[in-house]
Tab-separated table of C-alpha atoms in Angstrom:
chain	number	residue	atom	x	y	z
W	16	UNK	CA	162.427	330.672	347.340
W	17	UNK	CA	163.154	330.777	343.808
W	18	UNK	CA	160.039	331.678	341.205
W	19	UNK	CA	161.993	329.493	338.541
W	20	UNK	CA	159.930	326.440	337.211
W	21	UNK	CA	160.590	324.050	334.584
W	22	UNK	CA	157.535	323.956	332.792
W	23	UNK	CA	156.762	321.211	330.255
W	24	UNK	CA	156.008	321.211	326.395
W	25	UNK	CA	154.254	319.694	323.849
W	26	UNK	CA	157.317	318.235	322.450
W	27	UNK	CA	158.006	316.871	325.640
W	28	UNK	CA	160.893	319.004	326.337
W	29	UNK	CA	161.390	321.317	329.809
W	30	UNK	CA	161.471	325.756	329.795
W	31	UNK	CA	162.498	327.656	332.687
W	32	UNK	CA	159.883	330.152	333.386
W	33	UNK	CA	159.268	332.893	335.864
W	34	UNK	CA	156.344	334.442	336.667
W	35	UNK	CA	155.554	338.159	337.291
W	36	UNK	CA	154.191	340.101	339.623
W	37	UNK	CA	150.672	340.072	340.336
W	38	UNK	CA	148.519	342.388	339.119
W	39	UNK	CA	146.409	344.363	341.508
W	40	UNK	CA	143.188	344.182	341.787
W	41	UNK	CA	141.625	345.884	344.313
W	42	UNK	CA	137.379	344.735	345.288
W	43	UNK	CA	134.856	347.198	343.306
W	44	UNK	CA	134.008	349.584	346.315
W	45	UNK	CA	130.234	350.106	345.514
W	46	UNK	CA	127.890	347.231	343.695
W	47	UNK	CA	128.526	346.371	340.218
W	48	UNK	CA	125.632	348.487	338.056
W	49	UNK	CA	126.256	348.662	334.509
W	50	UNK	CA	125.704	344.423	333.934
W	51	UNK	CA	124.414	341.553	335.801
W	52	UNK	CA	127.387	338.996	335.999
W	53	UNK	CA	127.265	335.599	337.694
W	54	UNK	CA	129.771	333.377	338.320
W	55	UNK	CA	129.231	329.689	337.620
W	56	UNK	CA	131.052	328.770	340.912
W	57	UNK	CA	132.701	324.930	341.051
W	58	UNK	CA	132.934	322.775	343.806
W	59	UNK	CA	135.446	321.619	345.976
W	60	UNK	CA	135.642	317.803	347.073
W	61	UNK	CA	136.701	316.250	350.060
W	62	UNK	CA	139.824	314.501	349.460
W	63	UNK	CA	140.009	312.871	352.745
W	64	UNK	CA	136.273	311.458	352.279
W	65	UNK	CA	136.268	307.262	352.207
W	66	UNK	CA	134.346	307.162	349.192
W	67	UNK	CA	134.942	305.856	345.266
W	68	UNK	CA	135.472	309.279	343.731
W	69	UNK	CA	134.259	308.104	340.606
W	70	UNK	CA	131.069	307.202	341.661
W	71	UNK	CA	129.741	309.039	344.931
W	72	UNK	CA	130.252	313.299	345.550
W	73	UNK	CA	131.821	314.313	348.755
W	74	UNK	CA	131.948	317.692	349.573
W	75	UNK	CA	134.048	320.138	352.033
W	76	UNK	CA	131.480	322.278	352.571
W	77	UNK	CA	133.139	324.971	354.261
W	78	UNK	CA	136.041	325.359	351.844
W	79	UNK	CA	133.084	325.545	349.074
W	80	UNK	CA	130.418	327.909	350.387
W	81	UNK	CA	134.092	330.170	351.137
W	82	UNK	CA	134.835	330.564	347.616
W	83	UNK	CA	131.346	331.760	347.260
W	84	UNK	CA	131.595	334.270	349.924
W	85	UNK	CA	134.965	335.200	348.153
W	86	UNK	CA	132.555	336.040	344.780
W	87	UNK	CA	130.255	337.811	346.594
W	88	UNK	CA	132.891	339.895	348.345
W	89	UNK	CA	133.949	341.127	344.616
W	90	UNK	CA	130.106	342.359	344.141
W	91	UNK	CA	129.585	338.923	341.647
W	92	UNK	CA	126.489	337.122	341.627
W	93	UNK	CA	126.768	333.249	341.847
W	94	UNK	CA	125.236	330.762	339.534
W	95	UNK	CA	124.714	327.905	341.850
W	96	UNK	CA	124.751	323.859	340.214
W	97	UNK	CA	125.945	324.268	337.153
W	98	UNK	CA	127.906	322.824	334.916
W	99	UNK	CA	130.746	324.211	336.772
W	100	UNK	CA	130.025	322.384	339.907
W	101	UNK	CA	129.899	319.248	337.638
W	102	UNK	CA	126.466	318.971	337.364
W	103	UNK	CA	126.295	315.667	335.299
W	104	UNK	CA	129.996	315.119	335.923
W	105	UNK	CA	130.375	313.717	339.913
W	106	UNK	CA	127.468	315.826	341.323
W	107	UNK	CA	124.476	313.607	341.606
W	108	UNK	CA	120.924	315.488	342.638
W	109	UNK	CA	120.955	314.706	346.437
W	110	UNK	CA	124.569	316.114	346.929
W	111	UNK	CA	123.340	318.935	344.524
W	112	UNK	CA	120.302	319.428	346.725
W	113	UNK	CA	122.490	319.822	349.774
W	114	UNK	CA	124.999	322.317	347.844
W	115	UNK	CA	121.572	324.871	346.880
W	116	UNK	CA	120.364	324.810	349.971
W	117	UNK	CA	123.397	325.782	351.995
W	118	UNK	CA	124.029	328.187	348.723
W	119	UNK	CA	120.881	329.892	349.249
W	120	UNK	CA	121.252	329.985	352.940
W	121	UNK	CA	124.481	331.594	353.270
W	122	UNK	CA	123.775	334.118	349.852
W	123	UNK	CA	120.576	335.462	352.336
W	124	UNK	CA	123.341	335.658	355.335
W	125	UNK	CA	125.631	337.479	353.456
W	126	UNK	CA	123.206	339.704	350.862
W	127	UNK	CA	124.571	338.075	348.128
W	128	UNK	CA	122.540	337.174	344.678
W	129	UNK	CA	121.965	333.946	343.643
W	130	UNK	CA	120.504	331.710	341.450
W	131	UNK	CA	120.397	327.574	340.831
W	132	UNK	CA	120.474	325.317	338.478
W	133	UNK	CA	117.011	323.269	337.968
W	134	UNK	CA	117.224	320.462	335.853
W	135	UNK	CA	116.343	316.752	334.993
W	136	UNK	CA	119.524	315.217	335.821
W	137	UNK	CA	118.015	312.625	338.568
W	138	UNK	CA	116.351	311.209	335.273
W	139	UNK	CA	118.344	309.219	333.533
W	140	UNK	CA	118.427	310.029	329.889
W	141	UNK	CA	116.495	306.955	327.712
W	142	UNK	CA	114.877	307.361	324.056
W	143	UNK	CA	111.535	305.680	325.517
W	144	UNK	CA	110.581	307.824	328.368
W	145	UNK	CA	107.798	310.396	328.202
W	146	UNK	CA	107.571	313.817	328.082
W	147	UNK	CA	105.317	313.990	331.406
W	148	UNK	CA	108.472	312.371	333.687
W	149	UNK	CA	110.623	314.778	331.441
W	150	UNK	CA	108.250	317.276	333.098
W	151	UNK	CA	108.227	315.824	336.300
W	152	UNK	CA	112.146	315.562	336.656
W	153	UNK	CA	112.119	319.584	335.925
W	154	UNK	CA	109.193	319.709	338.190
W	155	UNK	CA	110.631	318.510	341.130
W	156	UNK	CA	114.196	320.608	340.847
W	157	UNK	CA	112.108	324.292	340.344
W	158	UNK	CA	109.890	323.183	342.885
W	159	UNK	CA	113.064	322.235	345.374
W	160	UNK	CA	115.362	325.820	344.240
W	161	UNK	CA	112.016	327.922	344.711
W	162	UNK	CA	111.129	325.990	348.673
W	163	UNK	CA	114.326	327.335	349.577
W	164	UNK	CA	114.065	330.711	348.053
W	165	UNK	CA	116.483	330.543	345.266
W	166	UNK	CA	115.948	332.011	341.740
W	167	UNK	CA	115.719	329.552	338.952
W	168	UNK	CA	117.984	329.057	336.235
W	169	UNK	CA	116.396	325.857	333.413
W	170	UNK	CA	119.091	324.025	332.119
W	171	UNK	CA	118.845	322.207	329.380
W	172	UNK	CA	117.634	318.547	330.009
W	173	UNK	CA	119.639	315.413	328.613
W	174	UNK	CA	116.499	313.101	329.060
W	175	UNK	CA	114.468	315.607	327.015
W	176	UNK	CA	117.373	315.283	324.222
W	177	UNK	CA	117.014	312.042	324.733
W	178	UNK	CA	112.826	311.424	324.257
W	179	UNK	CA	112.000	314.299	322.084
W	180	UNK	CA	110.938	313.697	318.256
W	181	UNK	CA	110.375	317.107	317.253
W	182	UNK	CA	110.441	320.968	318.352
W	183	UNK	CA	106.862	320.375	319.312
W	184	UNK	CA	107.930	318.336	322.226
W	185	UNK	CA	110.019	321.449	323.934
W	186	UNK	CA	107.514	323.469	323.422
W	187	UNK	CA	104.943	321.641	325.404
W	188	UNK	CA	107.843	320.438	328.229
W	189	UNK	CA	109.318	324.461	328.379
W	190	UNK	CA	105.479	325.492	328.453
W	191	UNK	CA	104.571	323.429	331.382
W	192	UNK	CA	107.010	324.308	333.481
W	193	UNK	CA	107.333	328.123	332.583
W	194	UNK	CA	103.976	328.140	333.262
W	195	UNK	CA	104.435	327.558	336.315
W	196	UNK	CA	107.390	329.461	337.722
W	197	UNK	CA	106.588	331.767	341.009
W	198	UNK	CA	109.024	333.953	339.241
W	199	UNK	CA	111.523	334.574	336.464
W	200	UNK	CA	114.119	332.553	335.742
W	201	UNK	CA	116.865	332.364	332.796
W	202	UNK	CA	116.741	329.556	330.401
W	203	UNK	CA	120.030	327.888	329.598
W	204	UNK	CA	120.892	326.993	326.427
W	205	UNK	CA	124.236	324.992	326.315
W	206	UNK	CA	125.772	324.025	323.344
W	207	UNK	CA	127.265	320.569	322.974
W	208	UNK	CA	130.958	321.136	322.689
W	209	UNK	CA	129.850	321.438	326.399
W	210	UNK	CA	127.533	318.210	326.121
W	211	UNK	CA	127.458	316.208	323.438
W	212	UNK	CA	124.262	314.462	324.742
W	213	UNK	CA	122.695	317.983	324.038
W	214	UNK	CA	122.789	317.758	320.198
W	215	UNK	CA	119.939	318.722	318.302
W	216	UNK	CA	118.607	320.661	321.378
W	217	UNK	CA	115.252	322.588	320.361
W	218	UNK	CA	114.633	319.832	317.698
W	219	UNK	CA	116.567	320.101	315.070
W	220	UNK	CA	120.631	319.964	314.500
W	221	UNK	CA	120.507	322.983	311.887
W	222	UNK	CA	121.072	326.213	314.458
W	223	UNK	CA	118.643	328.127	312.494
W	224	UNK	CA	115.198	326.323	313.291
W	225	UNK	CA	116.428	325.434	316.808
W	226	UNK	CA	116.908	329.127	317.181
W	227	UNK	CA	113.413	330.140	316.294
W	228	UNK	CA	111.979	327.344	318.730
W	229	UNK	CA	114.012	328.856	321.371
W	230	UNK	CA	112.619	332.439	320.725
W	231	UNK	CA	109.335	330.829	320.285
W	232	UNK	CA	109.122	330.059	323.565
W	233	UNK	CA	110.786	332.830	325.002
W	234	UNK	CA	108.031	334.973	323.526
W	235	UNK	CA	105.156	333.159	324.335
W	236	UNK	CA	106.300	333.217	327.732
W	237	UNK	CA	108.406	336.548	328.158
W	238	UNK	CA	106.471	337.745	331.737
W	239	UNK	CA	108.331	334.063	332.944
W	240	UNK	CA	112.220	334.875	331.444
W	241	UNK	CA	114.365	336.762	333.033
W	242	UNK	CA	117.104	335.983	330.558
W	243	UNK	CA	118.214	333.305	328.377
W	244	UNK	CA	121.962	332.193	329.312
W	245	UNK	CA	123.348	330.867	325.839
W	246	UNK	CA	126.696	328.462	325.610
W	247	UNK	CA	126.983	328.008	322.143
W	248	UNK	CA	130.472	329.792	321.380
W	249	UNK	CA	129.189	331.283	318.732
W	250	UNK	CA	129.178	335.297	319.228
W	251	UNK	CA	127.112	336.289	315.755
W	252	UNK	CA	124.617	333.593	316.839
W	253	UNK	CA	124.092	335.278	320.241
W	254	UNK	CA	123.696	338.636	319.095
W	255	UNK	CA	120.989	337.964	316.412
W	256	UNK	CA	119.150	336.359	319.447
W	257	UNK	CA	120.036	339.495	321.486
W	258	UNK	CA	118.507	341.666	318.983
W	259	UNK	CA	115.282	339.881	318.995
W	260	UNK	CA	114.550	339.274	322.880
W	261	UNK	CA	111.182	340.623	323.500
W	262	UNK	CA	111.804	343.799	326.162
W	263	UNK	CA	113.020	343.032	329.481
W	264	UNK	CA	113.967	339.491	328.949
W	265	UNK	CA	118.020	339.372	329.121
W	266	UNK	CA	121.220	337.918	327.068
W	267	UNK	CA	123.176	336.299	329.626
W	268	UNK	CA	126.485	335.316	327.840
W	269	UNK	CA	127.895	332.005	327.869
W	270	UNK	CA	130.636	332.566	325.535
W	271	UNK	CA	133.849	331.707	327.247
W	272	UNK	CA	135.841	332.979	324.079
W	273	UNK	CA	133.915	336.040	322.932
W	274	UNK	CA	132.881	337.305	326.835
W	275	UNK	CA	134.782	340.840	326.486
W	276	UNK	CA	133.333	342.066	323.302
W	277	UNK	CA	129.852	340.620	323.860
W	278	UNK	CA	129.924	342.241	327.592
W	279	UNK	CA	130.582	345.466	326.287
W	280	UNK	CA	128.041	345.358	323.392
W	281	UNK	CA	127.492	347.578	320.517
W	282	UNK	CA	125.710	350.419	319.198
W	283	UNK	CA	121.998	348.181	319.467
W	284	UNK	CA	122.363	346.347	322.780
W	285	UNK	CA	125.103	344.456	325.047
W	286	UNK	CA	124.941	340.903	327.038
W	287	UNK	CA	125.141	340.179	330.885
W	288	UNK	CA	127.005	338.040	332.206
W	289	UNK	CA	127.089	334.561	333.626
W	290	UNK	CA	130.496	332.543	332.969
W	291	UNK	CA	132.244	329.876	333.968
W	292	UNK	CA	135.596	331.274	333.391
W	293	UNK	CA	134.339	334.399	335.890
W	294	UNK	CA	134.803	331.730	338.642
W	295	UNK	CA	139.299	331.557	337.602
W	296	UNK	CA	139.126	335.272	336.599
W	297	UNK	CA	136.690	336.399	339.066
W	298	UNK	CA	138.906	339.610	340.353
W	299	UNK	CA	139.617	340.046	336.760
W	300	UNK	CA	135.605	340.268	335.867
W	301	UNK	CA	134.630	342.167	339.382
W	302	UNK	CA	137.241	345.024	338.178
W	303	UNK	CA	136.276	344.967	334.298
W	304	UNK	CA	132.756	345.557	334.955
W	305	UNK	CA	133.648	348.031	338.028
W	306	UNK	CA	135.340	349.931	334.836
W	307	UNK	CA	132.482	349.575	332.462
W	308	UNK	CA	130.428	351.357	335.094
W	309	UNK	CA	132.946	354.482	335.245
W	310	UNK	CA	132.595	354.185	331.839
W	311	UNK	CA	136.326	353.498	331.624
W	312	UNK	CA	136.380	351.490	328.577
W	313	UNK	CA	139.996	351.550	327.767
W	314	UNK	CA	140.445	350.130	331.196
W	315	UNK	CA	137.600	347.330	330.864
W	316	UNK	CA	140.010	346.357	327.772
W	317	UNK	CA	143.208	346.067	329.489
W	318	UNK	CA	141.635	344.282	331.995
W	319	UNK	CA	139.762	341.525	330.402
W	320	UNK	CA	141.508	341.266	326.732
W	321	UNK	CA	144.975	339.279	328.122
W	322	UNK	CA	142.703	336.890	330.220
W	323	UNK	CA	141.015	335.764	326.845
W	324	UNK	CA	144.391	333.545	326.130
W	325	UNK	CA	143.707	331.782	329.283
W	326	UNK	CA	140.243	331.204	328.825
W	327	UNK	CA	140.398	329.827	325.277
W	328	UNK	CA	142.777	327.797	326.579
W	329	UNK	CA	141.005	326.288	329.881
W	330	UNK	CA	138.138	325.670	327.589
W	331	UNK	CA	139.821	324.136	324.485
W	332	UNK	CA	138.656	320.864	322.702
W	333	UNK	CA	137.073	318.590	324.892
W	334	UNK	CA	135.343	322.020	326.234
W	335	UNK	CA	133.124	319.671	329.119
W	336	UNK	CA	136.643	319.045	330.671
W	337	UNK	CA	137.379	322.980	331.713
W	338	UNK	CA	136.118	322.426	335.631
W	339	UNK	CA	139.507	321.004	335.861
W	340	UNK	CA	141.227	323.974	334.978
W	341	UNK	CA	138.430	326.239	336.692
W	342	UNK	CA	139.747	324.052	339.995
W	343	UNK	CA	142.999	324.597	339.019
W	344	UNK	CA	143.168	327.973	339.448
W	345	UNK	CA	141.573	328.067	343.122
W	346	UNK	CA	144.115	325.576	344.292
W	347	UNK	CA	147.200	327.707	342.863
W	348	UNK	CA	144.915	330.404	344.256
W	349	UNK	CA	144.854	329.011	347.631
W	350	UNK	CA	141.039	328.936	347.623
W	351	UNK	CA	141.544	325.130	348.401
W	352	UNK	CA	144.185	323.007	349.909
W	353	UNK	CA	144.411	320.539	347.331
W	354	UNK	CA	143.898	319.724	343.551
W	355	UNK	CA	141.240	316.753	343.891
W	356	UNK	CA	138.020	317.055	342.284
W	357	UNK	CA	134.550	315.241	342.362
W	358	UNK	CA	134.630	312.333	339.748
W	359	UNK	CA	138.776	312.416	339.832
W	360	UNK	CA	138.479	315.551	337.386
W	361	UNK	CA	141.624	316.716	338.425
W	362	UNK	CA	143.068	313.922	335.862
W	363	UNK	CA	141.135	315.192	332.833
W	364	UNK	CA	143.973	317.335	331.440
W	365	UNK	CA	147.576	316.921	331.067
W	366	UNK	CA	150.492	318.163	332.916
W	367	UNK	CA	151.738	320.069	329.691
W	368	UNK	CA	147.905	321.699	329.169
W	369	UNK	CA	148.125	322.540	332.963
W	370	UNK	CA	151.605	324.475	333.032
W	371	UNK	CA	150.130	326.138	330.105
W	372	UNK	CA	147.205	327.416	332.810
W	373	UNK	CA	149.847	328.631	335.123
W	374	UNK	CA	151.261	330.843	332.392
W	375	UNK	CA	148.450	332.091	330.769
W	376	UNK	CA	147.390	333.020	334.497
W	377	UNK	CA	150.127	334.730	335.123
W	378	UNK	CA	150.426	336.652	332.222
W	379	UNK	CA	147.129	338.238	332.939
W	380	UNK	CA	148.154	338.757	336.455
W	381	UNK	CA	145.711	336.361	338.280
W	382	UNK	CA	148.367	334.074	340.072
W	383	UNK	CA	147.165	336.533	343.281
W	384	UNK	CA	150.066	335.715	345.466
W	385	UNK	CA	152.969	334.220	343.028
W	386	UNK	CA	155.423	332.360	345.244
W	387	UNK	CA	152.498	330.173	346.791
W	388	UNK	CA	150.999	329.491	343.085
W	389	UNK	CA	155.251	328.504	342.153
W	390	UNK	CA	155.017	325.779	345.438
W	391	UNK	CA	151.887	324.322	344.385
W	392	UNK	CA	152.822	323.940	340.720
W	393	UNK	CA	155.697	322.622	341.801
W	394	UNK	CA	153.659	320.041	343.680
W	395	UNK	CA	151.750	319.177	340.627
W	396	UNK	CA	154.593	319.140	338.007
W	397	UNK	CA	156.227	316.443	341.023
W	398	UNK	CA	153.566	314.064	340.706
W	399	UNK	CA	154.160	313.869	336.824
W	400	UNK	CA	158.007	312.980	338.002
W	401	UNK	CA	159.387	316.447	336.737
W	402	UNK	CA	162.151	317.567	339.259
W	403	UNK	CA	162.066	321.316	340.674
C-alpha cells in the first residue's frame, strides 16, 4: 500500500505527504520514579448505540477501560472523568458514575493508580442557587469516588461560578468539603480557554487575587491537598504558585503548551504531571519521564520537545474542543475502531486542522504503526470527499 496522502490546506489546496517511520518507543521497564504523571484518559463511545448522540452518553466499555490498561502498561497513572472524558461535554453524572467505578475496579485488578474527577456537574449551573446545594453537588461526587475506593481529584464547579459573589464564597464551599475528605486529593484549577463558564474562578477575574484565594485555601487546609492540578496555560503563573505550596502539597501541571520545561523544573522546584495531551502522547510521556529518572536529560528533550508542535496544535483556539483530537489519535492509533465521539465531538474540528494532527503526529513519531494510521486517514479525508 502506498504511504502517499493528499493532505488538505488552509487555502484549500491538496499536498502529497508521506509519513516516516515510527519512532520506537519501547514500555519503561521499572515504575516511573522521578514525577507523578497522570493521564487524563478520554472516552470511547459506542457508535452502534440507538441513542441521540447529542444528548445521551453511550459507552463501549471494553474498548475504554483497554486504553486504560494500555496507560497503565506504560507505568502512567490515570486521571479518571475529566475533562478529557468530556466531563460537561456528552458525559452526564450517571454514565460518569458507571465509567469510575469500572475505572477503579479494573486500576485495583491491574495495580494501576488512579484518581477521579469529583465535581458538581449533576447541578445545573444558575445565578440563584445556594452555596449549601453547591456543597451538596460536590458532596455527593467525593462521597461516590471515595465508596468505591478512588482518590479524589476537585474540579472546579460551574454552578459555584455561577452562584458565588465573592472569594468568600469558595472559601466556605472548598472548606466544607476539604474538611471532609478521608484523604488527599488534588484541587483542579482550570482555566477558561478550557471553560468559559469558569471565568472569574476564585472570585475575581484579575489572576492575582484569585491566586491568593487559591493558596488561601490550600494553606489552611494543606494536611487535605495532595496537589493542586492548574490549567491555566500560563507557565510563570504556575511556577510562582509552585514556589509557594506549603511542603508536601504538589504542582500537578496542566499546561498543555509549557509541559516539557515545567516537568523538568528548575534550580527551586519542578511540577508533576497530569495532562490531557499524555493520553495522544502517552508512549512519548512514559519514555520522557523513564529518561528524567536516568537522569538522561538530553534524552527527556528529544523526546518530548517535537511533540510540543502537536500539542499546541490539538489544543489551539477553541482549547475545550481538543478531546477531538485526543480521540483522534487513538483511532489512527488503533486504540478504537472508529472516529465517533460522545456528543458528535468527532465534528468539532476541520478536516484541514485534522490532517494537520496526522502530521504533527508523525513528525514526532507517534503514528505507532504508519500504514494503518495512512488507511484510516484515508477514511477520514473520504468522508470530506477528498479522493486517495
Amino acid at each position: 500500500m502506498s504511504l502517499e496522502l493528499q493532505l488538505p490546506q488552509a487555502d484549500g489546496s491538496l499536498e502529497l505527504y508521506r509519513p516516516g517511520p515510527a519512532a520506537a518507543f519501547a514500555p519503561p521497564q521499572r515504575p516511573l520514579r522521578s514525577r507523578v504523571a497522570y493521564s487524563a484518559a478520554h472516552v470511547v463511545c459506542n457508535p452502534l448505540a440507538d441513542v441521540d448522540p447529542t444528548l445521551e452518553a453511550a459507552l463501549d466499555w471494553e474498548a475504554t477501560l483497554a486504553y486504560r490498561r494500555y496507560l497503565w502498561s506504560l507505568g502512567l497513572a490515570v486521571a479518571e472523568a475529566m475533562d478529557t472524558a468530556q466531563r460537561g461535554m456528552g458525559l452526564d453524572w450517571e454514565t460518569t458514575k458507571e465509567l469510575i467505578r469500572r475505572s477503579v475496579t479494573e486500576a485495583r485488578i491491574v495495580g494501576g493508580n488512579i484518581a477521579c474527577g469529583a465535581g458538581t456537574d449533576q447541578l445545573a449551573p444558575r445565578p440563584d442557587l445556594s452555596l449549601a446545594q453547591v456543597e451538596a453537588a460536590y458532596e455527593e461526587q467525593v462521597s461516590y469516588v471515595e465508596g468505591v475506593g478512588g482518590r479524589v481529584i476537585l474540579m472546579a464547579s460551574r454552578a459555584l461560578a455561577a452562584c458565588a459573589t465573592e472569594s468568600a464564597d469558595y472559601v466556605q464551599v472548598y472548606g466544607r468539603i476539604l474538611s471532609q475528605v478521608s484523604q488527599p486529593v488534588i484541587i483542579h484549577w482550570l482555566g477558561d480557554a478550557f471553560d468559559p463558564a469558569l471565568r472569574g474562578y476564585w472570585g475575581s477575574a484579575d489572576i492575582g487575587p484569585a491566586m491568593e484565594v487559591c493558596l488561601q485555601i490550600i494553606g489552611d487546609y494543606a494536611s487535605k491537598v495532595d496537589g493542586i492540578k492548574m490549567s491555566l496555560l500560563d507557565h510563570r503563573l504556575e511556577i510562582a504558585v509552585r514556589r509557594r505550596l506549603p511542603a508536601g502539597v504538589k504542582m500537578y501541571t496542566g499546561d498543555d503548551f509549557n509541559y516539557p520545561d515545567l516537568i523538568r523544573g528548575d534550580e527551586q522546584g519542578y511540577s508533576h504531571a497530569l495532562l490531557g495531551i499524555f493520553d495522544a502522547i502517552a508512549p512519548s510521556a512514559a519514555a520522557a519521564i523513564e529518561a528524567l529518572d536516568q537522569g538522561d536529560l538530553a534524552r527527556y528533550d528529544a523526546i518530548l520537545t517535537p511533540t510540543v508542535p502537536l500539542s499546541r496544535h490539538i489544543f489551539q483556539a477553541p482549547t475545550y474542543y481538543y478531546k477531538t483530537g485526543v480521540v483522534f489519535m487513538a483511532y489512527l492509533n488503533d486504540h478504537q475502531t472508529h472516529f465517533k465521539m460522545v456528543g458528535g465531538l468527532e465534528s468539532a474540528r476541520s478536516i484541514v486542522h485534522l490532517s494537520r494532527v496526522f502530521v504533527l503526529a508523525d513528525q514526532a513519531g507517534l503514528l505507532l504503526e504508519p500504514e494503518l494510521a495512512v488507511e484510516r486517514m484515508r477514511s477520514v479525508l473520504a468522508v470530506a470527499g477528498i479522493p486517495a
